[in-house]
Amino acid sequence: YSKNISALLELMLVDGALAPDFSDEVLAASCVTRETKEPS
């Protein structure tokens, strides 16, 4: 389990900074929520 989490987190890093690429099939499918505007 920890290796899977580690691999998923590595997909989200670019030069050591968090920068998820939601065009990546794995990241897009595993995303539960992301920045959106609140409903008015």
mmCIF file of C-alpha atoms in Angstrom:
data_model
loop_
_atom_site.group_PDB
_atom_site.id
_atom_site.type_symbol
_atom_site.label_atom_id
_atom_site.label_comp_id
_atom_site.label_asym_id
_atom_site.label_seq_id
_atom_site.Cartn_x
_atom_site.Cartn_y
_atom_site.Cartn_z
ATOM 1 C CA TYR A 1 0.000 0.000 0.000
ATOM 2 C CA SER A 2 2.728 2.486 0.913
ATOM 3 C CA LYS A 3 4.523 1.889 -2.397
ATOM 4 C CA ASN A 4 1.319 2.730 -4.280
ATOM 5 C CA ILE A 5 0.848 5.960 -2.331
ATOM 6 C CA SER A 6 4.497 6.865 -2.855
ATOM 7 C CA ALA A 7 4.225 6.252 -6.607
ATOM 8 C CA LEU A 8 1.052 8.344 -6.808
ATOM 9 C CA LEU A 9 2.705 11.229 -4.966
ATOM 10 C CA GLU A 10 5.732 11.028 -7.257
ATOM 11 C CA LEU A 11 3.390 11.532 -10.229
ATOM 12 C CA MET A 12 2.286 14.825 -8.666
ATOM 13 C CA LEU A 13 5.782 16.253 -8.191
ATOM 14 C CA VAL A 14 7.739 18.382 -10.649
ATOM 15 C CA ASP A 15 11.222 19.369 -9.473
ATOM 16 C CA GLY A 16 10.205 18.560 -5.900
ATOM 17 C CA ALA A 17 7.147 20.825 -5.938
ATOM 18 C CA LEU A 18 3.531 19.718 -5.962
ATOM 19 C CA ALA A 19 2.241 20.254 -9.507
ATOM 20 C CA PRO A 20 -0.338 17.620 -10.439
ATOM 21 C CA ASP A 21 -0.997 17.208 -14.153
ATOM 22 C CA PHE A 22 -4.675 16.310 -14.366
ATOM 23 C CA SER A 23 -4.296 15.322 -18.006
ATOM 24 C CA ASP A 24 -2.458 12.253 -16.653
ATOM 25 C CA GLU A 25 -4.928 9.353 -16.720
ATOM 26 C CA VAL A 26 -3.940 8.036 -13.275
ATOM 27 C CA LEU A 27 -4.107 11.416 -11.533
ATOM 28 C CA ALA A 28 -7.375 12.371 -13.192
ATOM 29 C CA ALA A 29 -8.995 9.094 -12.164
ATOM 30 C CA SER A 30 -7.756 9.312 -8.574
ATOM 31 C CA CYS A 31 -8.702 12.962 -8.009
ATOM 32 C CA VAL A 32 -11.508 13.311 -5.479
ATOM 33 C CA THR A 33 -11.706 17.101 -5.476
ATOM 34 C CA ARG A 34 -9.867 19.995 -6.995
ATOM 35 C CA GLU A 35 -9.949 23.755 -6.930
ATOM 36 C CA THR A 36 -13.323 25.004 -8.094
ATOM 37 C CA LYS A 37 -15.410 28.093 -7.583
ATOM 38 C CA GLU A 38 -18.100 27.961 -4.938
ATOM 39 C CA PRO A 39 -21.652 27.928 -6.254
ATOM 40 C CA SER A 40 -23.302 31.339 -6.144
#
